[in-house]
XYZ file of C-alpha atoms in Angstrom:
665
model
C 57.285 -6.547 -11.330
C 55.393 -9.872 -11.217
C 52.998 -8.441 -8.619
C 52.359 -5.325 -10.726
C 51.746 -7.499 -13.773
C 49.328 -9.664 -11.806
C 47.411 -6.580 -10.615
C 47.150 -5.250 -14.175
C 45.846 -8.613 -15.382
C 43.345 -8.667 -12.520
C 42.068 -5.207 -13.425
C 41.739 -6.181 -17.099
C 39.867 -9.340 -16.096
C 37.529 -7.253 -13.920
C 36.777 -4.863 -16.787
C 36.042 -7.777 -19.118
C 33.743 -9.390 -16.545
C 32.018 -6.027 -15.983
C 31.036 -5.656 -19.642
C 30.296 -9.321 -20.387
C 28.114 -9.815 -17.294
C 26.180 -6.630 -18.035
C 25.424 -7.825 -21.563
C 24.434 -11.303 -20.417
C 22.051 -10.026 -17.735
C 20.069 -7.938 -20.217
C 18.526 -5.654 -17.557
C 18.930 -2.113 -16.271
C 21.200 -2.814 -13.301
C 22.572 0.378 -11.760
C 26.260 1.190 -12.279
C 27.065 1.047 -8.556
C 25.531 -2.434 -8.248
C 27.427 -3.720 -11.284
C 30.748 -2.417 -9.943
C 30.040 -3.771 -6.467
C 29.076 -7.203 -7.854
C 32.217 -7.424 -9.988
C 34.483 -6.379 -7.088
C 32.947 -8.982 -4.762
C 33.166 -11.736 -7.373
C 36.799 -10.872 -8.294
C 37.935 -10.699 -4.668
C 36.159 -13.921 -3.724
C 37.328 -16.028 -6.687
C 40.889 -14.650 -6.495
C 41.099 -15.516 -2.810
C 39.833 -19.049 -3.485
C 42.281 -19.383 -6.380
C 45.204 -18.218 -4.233
C 44.178 -20.376 -1.283
C 43.785 -23.443 -3.501
C 46.849 -23.177 -5.750
C 49.223 -20.316 -5.048
C 49.722 -20.057 -1.285
C 52.121 -23.017 -1.254
C 55.618 -21.627 -1.969
C 56.604 -24.899 -3.656
C 54.592 -23.852 -6.652
C 56.805 -20.832 -7.080
C 60.015 -22.757 -6.516
C 59.166 -25.449 -9.003
C 57.871 -23.028 -11.634
C 54.495 -24.631 -11.647
C 52.596 -21.370 -11.227
C 52.336 -20.604 -14.923
C 51.031 -24.099 -15.654
C 48.465 -23.900 -12.869
C 47.339 -20.475 -14.012
C 47.036 -21.633 -17.600
C 44.955 -24.636 -16.600
C 42.709 -22.788 -14.122
C 42.262 -19.463 -15.931
C 39.053 -20.420 -17.703
C 37.563 -21.866 -14.519
C 38.566 -18.750 -12.587
C 37.062 -16.309 -15.131
C 33.912 -18.394 -15.481
C 33.399 -18.495 -11.726
C 33.953 -14.754 -11.570
C 31.320 -14.175 -14.261
C 28.781 -16.523 -12.709
C 29.149 -15.093 -9.178
C 28.748 -11.508 -10.419
C 25.505 -12.520 -12.177
C 24.228 -14.277 -9.053
C 24.906 -11.094 -7.087
C 22.841 -9.142 -9.648
C 20.024 -11.610 -9.024
C 20.327 -11.078 -5.265
C 20.173 -7.293 -5.688
C 17.088 -7.509 -7.883
C 15.367 -9.784 -5.393
C 15.712 -7.293 -2.524
C 15.353 -4.084 -4.528
C 11.843 -2.627 -3.848
C 12.037 -0.003 -6.600
C 9.183 -0.125 -9.139
C 9.793 -0.018 -12.871
C 7.903 1.801 -15.593
C 6.521 0.134 -18.709
C 9.965 0.373 -20.360
C 11.599 -1.499 -17.480
C 13.420 1.579 -16.174
C 13.507 2.443 -12.444
C 10.842 4.902 -11.282
C 12.849 6.159 -8.313
C 16.464 5.013 -8.264
C 18.358 5.142 -4.964
C 21.877 4.122 -4.048
C 22.417 0.521 -2.977
C 23.480 1.452 0.560
C 20.486 3.745 1.002
C 18.201 1.001 -0.302
C 19.570 -1.488 2.234
C 19.159 1.000 5.098
C 15.598 1.817 3.976
C 14.779 -1.867 3.648
C 16.113 -2.604 7.149
C 14.134 0.279 8.685
C 10.993 -0.750 6.830
C 11.216 -4.340 7.991
C 11.816 -3.232 11.573
C 8.757 -0.944 11.480
C 6.646 -3.646 9.809
C 7.598 -6.172 12.508
C 6.615 -3.608 15.120
C 3.202 -3.049 13.494
C 2.499 -6.772 13.114
C 3.604 -7.361 16.711
C 1.135 -4.715 17.932
C -1.652 -6.272 15.852
C -0.962 -9.760 17.233
C -0.731 -8.420 20.791
C -4.156 -6.794 20.430
C -5.596 -10.098 19.267
C -6.467 -8.976 15.763
C -5.373 -12.289 14.220
C -7.595 -14.151 16.656
C -10.687 -12.010 16.151
C -10.572 -11.741 12.348
C -11.416 -15.438 12.047
C -14.566 -15.229 14.128
C -16.094 -11.838 13.259
C -19.556 -13.168 12.517
C -21.631 -12.641 15.665
C -22.178 -9.096 16.915
C -19.952 -9.636 19.967
C -17.101 -10.901 17.801
C -17.483 -7.951 15.430
C -17.236 -5.598 18.402
C -14.025 -7.335 19.505
C -12.550 -7.072 16.019
C -13.445 -3.367 15.858
C -11.748 -2.751 19.215
C -8.659 -4.724 18.160
C -8.398 -2.741 14.920
C -8.823 0.581 16.728
C -6.211 -0.295 19.376
C -3.761 -1.458 16.704
C -4.074 1.727 14.636
C -3.887 3.921 17.737
C -0.759 2.238 19.108
C 0.980 2.294 15.719
C 0.467 6.074 15.640
C 1.344 8.422 12.801
C -0.445 7.773 9.522
C -2.149 4.687 10.967
C -4.279 6.926 13.207
C -5.183 9.160 10.266
C -6.080 6.072 8.234
C -8.417 4.970 11.046
C -10.008 8.415 11.108
C -10.617 8.205 7.366
C -12.124 4.728 7.815
C -14.500 6.156 10.438
C -16.117 8.234 7.669
C -16.782 5.195 5.472
C -20.302 4.635 6.818
C -21.369 3.235 3.468
C -18.784 0.459 3.784
C -18.275 -0.373 7.475
C -20.916 -1.407 9.976
C -22.014 1.037 12.720
C -20.002 -0.980 15.260
C -16.738 -0.256 13.427
C -17.690 3.383 12.871
C -18.421 3.820 16.575
C -15.037 2.386 17.594
C -12.958 4.168 14.942
C -14.540 7.541 15.776
C -12.808 7.274 19.174
C -9.403 7.625 17.504
C -7.756 10.887 18.462
C -4.564 12.347 17.058
C -2.998 15.076 19.162
C -0.898 17.227 16.851
C 1.574 19.644 18.362
C 1.486 23.059 16.603
C 4.569 24.189 14.732
C 6.865 26.448 16.712
C 7.415 30.068 15.649
C 10.929 29.146 14.563
C 9.585 26.368 12.322
C 6.999 28.725 10.819
C 9.712 31.306 10.077
C 11.904 28.654 8.492
C 9.078 27.431 6.202
C 8.259 30.992 5.108
C 11.900 31.865 4.420
C 12.473 28.684 2.379
C 9.330 29.110 0.269
C 9.410 32.884 -0.271
C 13.183 33.222 -0.748
C 13.455 35.381 2.347
C 11.044 38.057 1.006
C 8.256 37.409 3.518
C 7.903 41.083 4.523
C 7.575 42.061 0.883
C 4.499 39.828 0.487
C 2.704 40.131 3.844
C 2.248 43.325 5.828
C 1.004 41.203 8.725
C 1.479 37.530 9.537
C 0.186 35.928 12.728
C 2.533 33.288 14.089
C -0.344 31.924 16.182
C -2.199 29.300 14.082
C -5.984 29.505 13.712
C -6.112 25.774 12.883
C -3.653 22.893 13.108
C -3.901 19.393 11.646
C -1.655 16.437 10.917
C -0.780 17.652 7.396
C -0.926 21.425 7.519
C -1.289 24.446 9.747
C -3.275 27.606 8.946
C -2.291 31.187 9.805
C -3.984 34.527 9.254
C -2.140 37.217 7.269
C -2.621 40.394 5.215
C -1.219 40.912 1.711
C 0.987 43.997 1.486
C 0.150 44.824 -2.131
C -3.675 44.771 -1.917
C -4.230 44.885 1.862
C -6.534 41.847 1.563
C -6.924 39.520 4.561
C -5.820 35.974 3.668
C -5.134 32.628 5.285
C -1.822 30.872 4.684
C -1.709 27.089 4.846
C 1.726 25.637 5.610
C 2.727 22.026 4.980
C 4.371 20.405 7.996
C 8.041 19.783 7.143
C 8.070 16.233 8.535
C 4.962 15.079 6.657
C 6.655 13.944 3.445
C 9.330 11.942 5.274
C 6.759 10.233 7.504
C 4.532 9.594 4.501
C 7.356 7.957 2.548
C 8.249 5.672 5.453
C 4.810 4.783 6.813
C 2.675 4.514 3.667
C 4.598 1.495 2.379
C 4.309 -0.095 5.841
C 0.567 0.571 5.859
C 0.213 -1.102 2.456
C 2.143 -4.177 3.646
C 0.051 -4.299 6.823
C -3.148 -4.073 4.754
C -1.911 -6.884 2.499
C -1.022 -9.010 5.549
C -4.369 -8.568 7.304
C -6.233 -9.250 4.028
C -4.540 -12.654 3.797
C -5.525 -13.417 7.398
C -9.137 -12.255 7.273
C -12.047 -12.987 4.968
C -13.728 -9.905 6.429
C -10.808 -7.663 5.399
C -10.777 -9.196 1.929
C -14.531 -8.722 1.500
C -14.516 -5.018 2.363
C -11.422 -4.459 0.234
C -9.139 -3.440 3.111
C -6.101 -3.355 0.827
C -7.914 -1.154 -1.720
C -8.965 1.173 1.107
C -5.331 1.547 2.159
C -4.296 2.120 -1.459
C -6.972 4.792 -1.939
C -5.899 6.471 1.299
C -2.285 6.422 0.121
C -3.116 8.046 -3.237
C -5.350 10.679 -1.608
C -2.696 11.533 0.974
C -0.067 12.058 -1.710
C -2.377 14.609 -3.332
C -3.133 16.317 -0.019
C 0.584 16.874 0.596
C 0.978 18.818 -2.650
C -0.731 22.203 -2.313
C -0.375 22.832 -6.062
C -3.017 20.135 -6.545
C -5.301 21.720 -3.947
C -4.932 25.128 -5.642
C -5.914 23.582 -8.996
C -8.876 21.847 -7.346
C -10.088 25.172 -5.911
C -9.891 26.834 -9.321
C -11.897 24.042 -10.953
C -14.673 23.947 -8.350
C -14.841 27.780 -8.241
C -15.442 27.866 -12.004
C -18.153 25.189 -11.698
C -19.915 27.117 -8.922
C -19.729 30.381 -10.905
C -21.318 28.773 -13.972
C -24.108 27.212 -11.909
C -27.189 28.729 -10.346
C -26.288 27.954 -6.724
C -25.476 30.764 -4.305
C -22.250 29.290 -2.913
C -18.686 30.492 -2.560
C -15.227 28.998 -3.055
C -12.333 30.992 -1.550
C -10.061 32.722 -4.036
C -6.567 31.235 -4.279
C -3.515 33.443 -4.864
C -1.441 31.334 -7.235
C 1.418 33.837 -7.454
C 2.155 33.319 -3.757
C 1.422 29.567 -3.571
C 3.500 26.458 -4.223
C 3.549 22.787 -3.211
C 4.332 23.662 0.428
C 2.389 26.918 0.932
C -1.181 27.820 -0.057
C -2.459 31.417 0.173
C -6.262 31.772 0.091
C -8.979 34.328 0.667
C -9.978 34.728 4.316
C -13.611 33.766 4.952
C -15.001 35.520 7.997
C -17.635 33.240 9.430
C -18.283 30.026 11.320
C -18.657 26.357 10.456
C -22.231 25.059 10.474
C -21.401 23.022 13.573
C -21.102 26.139 15.777
C -23.045 28.690 13.737
C -26.350 28.559 15.647
C -26.131 32.252 16.547
C -25.493 33.215 12.902
C -28.588 31.325 11.740
C -30.640 33.244 14.285
C -29.005 36.688 14.019
C -28.968 36.778 10.205
C -32.395 35.073 9.953
C -31.119 32.306 7.700
C -33.658 29.639 6.796
C -31.997 26.380 7.814
C -33.905 24.267 5.282
C -33.044 26.585 2.400
C -29.395 26.713 3.478
C -29.233 22.899 3.605
C -30.924 22.760 0.197
C -28.299 25.145 -1.209
C -25.500 22.925 0.095
C -27.038 19.726 -1.311
C -27.844 21.248 -4.712
C -24.321 22.659 -4.954
C -22.875 19.195 -4.254
C -25.230 17.505 -6.745
C -24.465 20.081 -9.414
C -20.757 19.420 -8.935
C -21.027 15.608 -8.848
C -23.884 14.883 -11.290
C -23.491 17.701 -13.815
C -19.811 18.691 -13.999
C -18.340 15.509 -12.495
C -15.858 17.386 -10.249
C -16.950 17.693 -6.615
C -15.823 18.503 -3.081
C -15.062 15.034 -1.688
C -14.933 15.908 2.026
C -18.070 17.968 2.841
C -17.998 17.386 6.608
C -19.467 20.126 8.880
C -16.057 21.639 9.694
C -15.517 22.490 6.009
C -18.945 24.092 5.438
C -19.038 27.737 6.590
C -21.588 30.539 6.849
C -20.076 33.863 5.831
C -20.848 36.670 8.242
C -22.822 39.540 6.771
C -23.922 37.792 3.560
C -25.103 34.501 5.101
C -23.629 32.781 2.023
C -22.467 29.166 1.985
C -18.667 28.906 1.752
C -16.957 25.554 1.110
C -13.404 25.149 2.417
C -10.549 22.611 2.158
C -10.033 21.151 -1.320
C -7.313 18.657 -0.521
C -9.780 15.925 -1.531
C -11.721 16.421 -4.773
C -13.530 13.626 -6.612
C -14.022 13.196 -10.345
C -16.757 11.166 -12.043
C -16.915 10.241 -15.716
C -20.173 10.905 -17.613
C -21.201 7.240 -17.420
C -20.670 7.231 -13.651
C -22.652 10.481 -13.267
C -25.617 8.843 -15.024
C -25.257 5.712 -12.896
C -25.301 7.746 -9.686
C -28.472 9.555 -10.813
C -30.249 6.245 -11.483
C -28.976 4.872 -8.178
C -30.252 7.782 -6.056
C -33.571 8.308 -7.861
C -34.218 4.531 -7.842
C -33.854 4.494 -4.035
C -36.330 7.359 -3.685
C -38.867 5.719 -6.024
C -38.447 2.243 -4.475
C -37.485 0.984 -7.940
C -35.031 -1.901 -7.547
C -34.602 -2.263 -11.337
C -33.537 1.388 -11.631
C -31.078 0.935 -8.745
C -29.562 -2.106 -10.517
C -29.302 -0.090 -13.758
C -27.370 2.512 -11.801
C -25.096 -0.076 -10.188
C -24.344 -1.523 -13.622
C -22.757 1.810 -14.576
C -20.932 2.210 -11.260
C -19.067 -1.108 -10.947
C -15.941 -2.303 -12.729
C -17.143 -5.845 -13.464
C -20.691 -5.125 -14.676
C -20.688 -8.277 -16.827
C -20.808 -10.388 -13.628
C -24.146 -8.959 -12.461
C -26.948 -11.487 -11.982
C -29.768 -9.049 -12.670
C -32.711 -11.027 -11.282
C -31.012 -12.037 -8.038
C -29.652 -8.537 -7.423
C -33.056 -6.933 -8.044
C -34.554 -9.361 -5.539
C -31.904 -8.555 -2.908
C -32.236 -4.787 -3.353
C -36.035 -5.059 -3.303
C -35.759 -6.590 0.177
C -33.678 -3.615 1.339
C -36.109 -1.098 -0.181
C -39.074 -2.877 1.398
C -37.456 -2.585 4.823
C -37.319 1.201 4.489
C -40.842 1.598 3.061
C -43.551 3.315 5.107
C -41.166 4.620 7.765
C -40.653 8.263 8.642
C -36.890 8.422 8.123
C -34.113 5.914 7.481
C -30.486 6.931 8.139
C -28.786 7.361 4.789
C -25.585 5.683 5.971
C -27.510 2.550 7.033
C -29.302 2.399 3.678
C -26.173 2.869 1.574
C -24.266 0.387 3.781
C -26.968 -2.245 3.144
C -26.721 -1.774 -0.616
C -22.912 -1.794 -0.444
C -23.093 -5.114 1.385
C -25.231 -6.576 -1.412
C -22.782 -5.324 -4.032
C -19.896 -6.988 -2.149
C -21.845 -10.233 -1.698
C -22.306 -10.405 -5.474
C -18.547 -10.034 -5.963
C -18.825 -6.588 -7.581
C -16.447 -3.666 -7.102
C -17.315 0.014 -7.374
C -14.923 2.245 -9.280
C -12.683 4.117 -6.778
C -14.195 7.453 -7.884
C -17.695 6.085 -7.252
C -16.751 4.891 -3.776
C -15.437 8.391 -3.066
C -18.686 9.956 -4.306
C -20.858 7.681 -2.157
C -18.653 8.382 0.859
C -19.041 12.126 0.220
C -22.798 11.628 -0.162
C -23.030 9.944 3.253
C -20.811 12.655 4.766
C -22.937 15.460 3.376
C -26.061 13.765 4.720
C -24.569 14.050 8.210
C -23.753 17.718 7.587
C -27.295 18.379 6.374
C -28.706 16.725 9.502
C -26.722 19.173 11.652
C -28.018 22.159 9.666
C -31.637 20.972 9.439
C -32.518 17.787 11.391
C -35.729 17.152 9.389
C -34.116 17.522 5.972
C -35.284 14.791 3.521
C -32.299 14.239 1.279
C -33.864 11.822 -1.234
C -36.882 14.061 -1.829
C -34.535 16.932 -2.584
C -32.458 14.747 -4.915
C -35.606 13.920 -6.894
C -36.535 17.618 -7.106
C -33.024 18.478 -8.238
C -33.156 15.778 -10.953
C -36.538 17.033 -12.196
C -35.350 20.661 -12.264
C -32.163 19.655 -14.047
C -34.056 17.680 -16.722
C -36.521 20.546 -17.249
C -33.698 23.062 -17.575
C -31.954 20.911 -20.202
C -35.217 20.353 -22.067
C -36.100 24.061 -22.141
C -32.579 25.290 -22.884
C -33.039 25.122 -26.693
C -36.260 27.168 -26.399
C -34.589 29.856 -24.290
C -31.663 30.294 -26.674
C -32.756 29.220 -30.190
C -29.858 30.933 -32.001
C -27.243 28.975 -30.020
C -29.218 25.781 -30.616
C -29.332 26.465 -34.360
C -25.559 26.971 -34.469
C -24.999 23.739 -32.552
C -27.250 21.769 -34.952
C -25.412 23.223 -37.945
C -22.046 22.207 -36.466
C -23.260 18.645 -35.838
C -24.737 18.371 -39.351
C -21.471 19.598 -40.864
C -19.742 16.665 -39.201
C -22.418 14.066 -40.006
C -23.449 14.911 -43.597
C -20.233 13.734 -45.352
C -20.683 10.300 -43.793
C -24.422 10.219 -44.565
C -23.707 10.839 -48.261
C -21.413 7.801 -48.352
C -23.987 5.411 -46.842
C -25.905 4.459 -50.099
C -22.673 3.644 -51.935
C -21.356 1.599 -49.015
C -24.619 -0.353 -48.722
C -24.463 -1.156 -52.453
C -20.847 -2.360 -52.065
C -21.850 -4.492 -49.068
C -24.640 -6.260 -50.998
C -22.309 -6.941 -53.928
C -19.756 -8.588 -51.606
C -22.492 -10.676 -49.965
C -23.721 -11.870 -53.369
C -20.206 -12.791 -54.456
C -19.467 -14.570 -51.152
C -16.424 -12.412 -50.430
C -17.414 -11.372 -46.889
C -15.387 -13.266 -44.306
C -15.489 -12.530 -40.596
C -11.965 -12.667 -39.190
C -10.565 -11.740 -35.804
C -6.863 -11.941 -35.122
C -5.609 -11.354 -31.595
C -2.138 -10.841 -33.044
C -3.308 -7.793 -34.981
C -2.988 -5.896 -31.722
C 0.640 -4.850 -31.255
C 0.552 -5.269 -27.469
C -0.882 -8.791 -27.671
C 1.635 -9.802 -30.334
C 4.553 -8.456 -28.275
C 3.327 -10.216 -25.137
C 3.006 -13.582 -26.906
C 6.414 -13.133 -28.573
C 8.164 -12.339 -25.287
C 6.429 -15.199 -23.494
C 7.371 -17.684 -26.228
C 10.985 -16.407 -26.352
C 11.437 -16.842 -22.605
C 9.875 -20.278 -22.758
C 12.344 -21.277 -25.471
C 15.254 -19.920 -23.399
C 14.012 -21.864 -20.382
C 13.807 -25.095 -22.387
C 17.286 -24.503 -23.861
C 18.767 -23.819 -20.420
C 17.181 -26.892 -18.848
C 18.276 -29.000 -21.842
C 21.887 -27.800 -21.468
C 21.738 -28.706 -17.790
C 20.333 -32.208 -18.354
C 22.777 -33.052 -21.179
C 25.741 -31.695 -19.176
C 24.861 -33.760 -16.108
C 24.522 -36.843 -18.347
C 27.956 -36.184 -19.924
C 29.546 -35.812 -16.476
C 28.022 -39.125 -15.407
C 29.288 -40.861 -18.572
C 32.817 -39.457 -18.193
C 33.151 -41.108 -14.777
C 33.271 -44.520 -16.507
C 35.898 -43.535 -19.101
C 39.662 -43.668 -18.590
C 40.992 -42.263 -21.831
C 41.516 -38.815 -23.378
C 37.869 -38.551 -24.376
C 36.904 -38.128 -20.698
C 38.682 -34.731 -20.684
C 36.655 -33.539 -23.670
C 33.416 -34.792 -22.130
C 34.170 -33.042 -18.828
C 35.034 -29.787 -20.635
C 31.832 -29.925 -22.682
C 29.743 -30.798 -19.611
C 31.114 -27.931 -17.526
C 30.603 -25.502 -20.405
C 26.988 -26.686 -20.741
C 26.358 -26.248 -17.009
C 27.848 -22.768 -17.225
C 25.523 -21.788 -20.098
C 22.566 -23.332 -18.235
C 23.353 -21.239 -15.138
C 23.641 -18.021 -17.186
C 20.308 -18.595 -18.952
C 18.442 -19.443 -15.730
C 19.906 -16.456 -13.859
C 18.939 -14.108 -16.688
C 15.387 -15.476 -16.828
C 15.077 -15.181 -13.034
C 16.144 -11.532 -13.099
C 13.708 -10.719 -15.909
C 10.877 -12.415 -14.008
C 11.658 -10.396 -10.860
C 11.743 -7.147 -12.826
C 8.430 -7.950 -14.523
C 6.730 -8.174 -11.111
C 7.953 -4.642 -10.318
C 6.590 -2.999 -13.436
C 3.956 -0.320 -12.739
C 0.603 -0.710 -14.423
């Protein structure tokens, strides 16, 4: 009966500790972690209590147990509470889960699964770092100044990415397209990266189709070729025929292992990028970590075919509204989802291998290249939504019509109006050798425009423009790389969308060179800008009725405010004459600022209170050592209580600080 009573008391104590510790922590600790922490703390403190006081049978015989328990109960419960809170702190320290702005977990996993994931991640990270060190990347990053050293660094980076495999190889392949950012030496080395992808088996293809079409594959397709017409690291493409309309289509299937690999390797890639950025000034200057972050975000979009389907719809609508003779494949939304994409089949060849089509269909190469460039410029500089990966393999010539067809919309860029204007100034300024116009464009394209030293930047860009003057042709990637280098040297950072647009611009220049080797891209950009300005200037003359309606709508919005202006001016002068105008700016008028200051001040006060409790308690303990009367007991009790409160406050503040670092922006 005594044992049963003790167990009941232990359970009640555990429940009390569970609720009290949860309230004291003041954070969103998961239920499983709270239960686990309480169990560990109860078991540990109970064992210590038994080992210290109760294991000696003489206590039972002499009836001292009740006295011991009465004396030690508070110490036992306090230790239990403190240990459970310290375990919470330990869990928060090793929990990689991000929090939203409300402090709630973005993606909650079980504690055991988190520990397993953490162990696997650390093992993979150690493997990656070990490969990097073995290839000498830590040695070469410090001395990448001379050309020979830069070549060694490029080789070390390529070997590291290649040996790490998986997404690291794909990241290197993406880096090899960043000709505006990396020197030709790095581009040359990274272009050697090859990723051999094994096609999906017929059984895997059948399984994907059954899972995504609920077993009704035959009801959708009258024909489906199990032999892929293209295979890549993310998806695989098959030819099929729709049963309902008898239209030929292509079906893009997401590889089943991609999402698992992406979840595991993307976080490792980000940690590797952070590590190498701390070791290398070169990596920090080019924004290696930001490159990895951009790659991570783009890859997450590419692995959701719903996003690609939406991208295709947007670009198709832009092309239809424009005056460019180009084509975007139709997407069949009713048969598509995040894992399967059904699109119109384009019968033709990519511009890389379409030499016979140019000849047989008598297609003017210059005009075809002009169509491609103008379509890209209309997307990027007019609508702001553009195909972000216009490499030769994605640009097709349709057989029979000779029409340009643009494929693969996994990567689509978006530019705000201000960035569209900045890109126009940037490109036209290069063509006109106008450094001031280029700087005006850069001012609209960078995040920290207030840091621009206008005179020095104009001087630096003038030197670049002078180097390309009076020469027949300058490679676009070399020119843009030179200007990128200047932007980095001045400590400026392009918006991510702008970096994507410039990368696409360099990529399309390479595609245009394959179509028409003598194509002058900057001349065509100037012609496009002139035609676009003329069209906008003449638009009101071509459609006066629409212009009249637009003016009436704008006036209807503006007139009420215009009528109020005289009265407001009169009121302003009266206040000036009476001296009642006072300029006042209060940072606390903003709710976010006020909340931030309040929270910061509150935590500072808690920190001071906790430290004060600790200092006073230690002083009381020291004083009690020199006392030999009853007051020493009271001093010791007060001191231990103060230390206990100090520990609780400091643990709570530590947990809140850890959780603040995990909050998503």
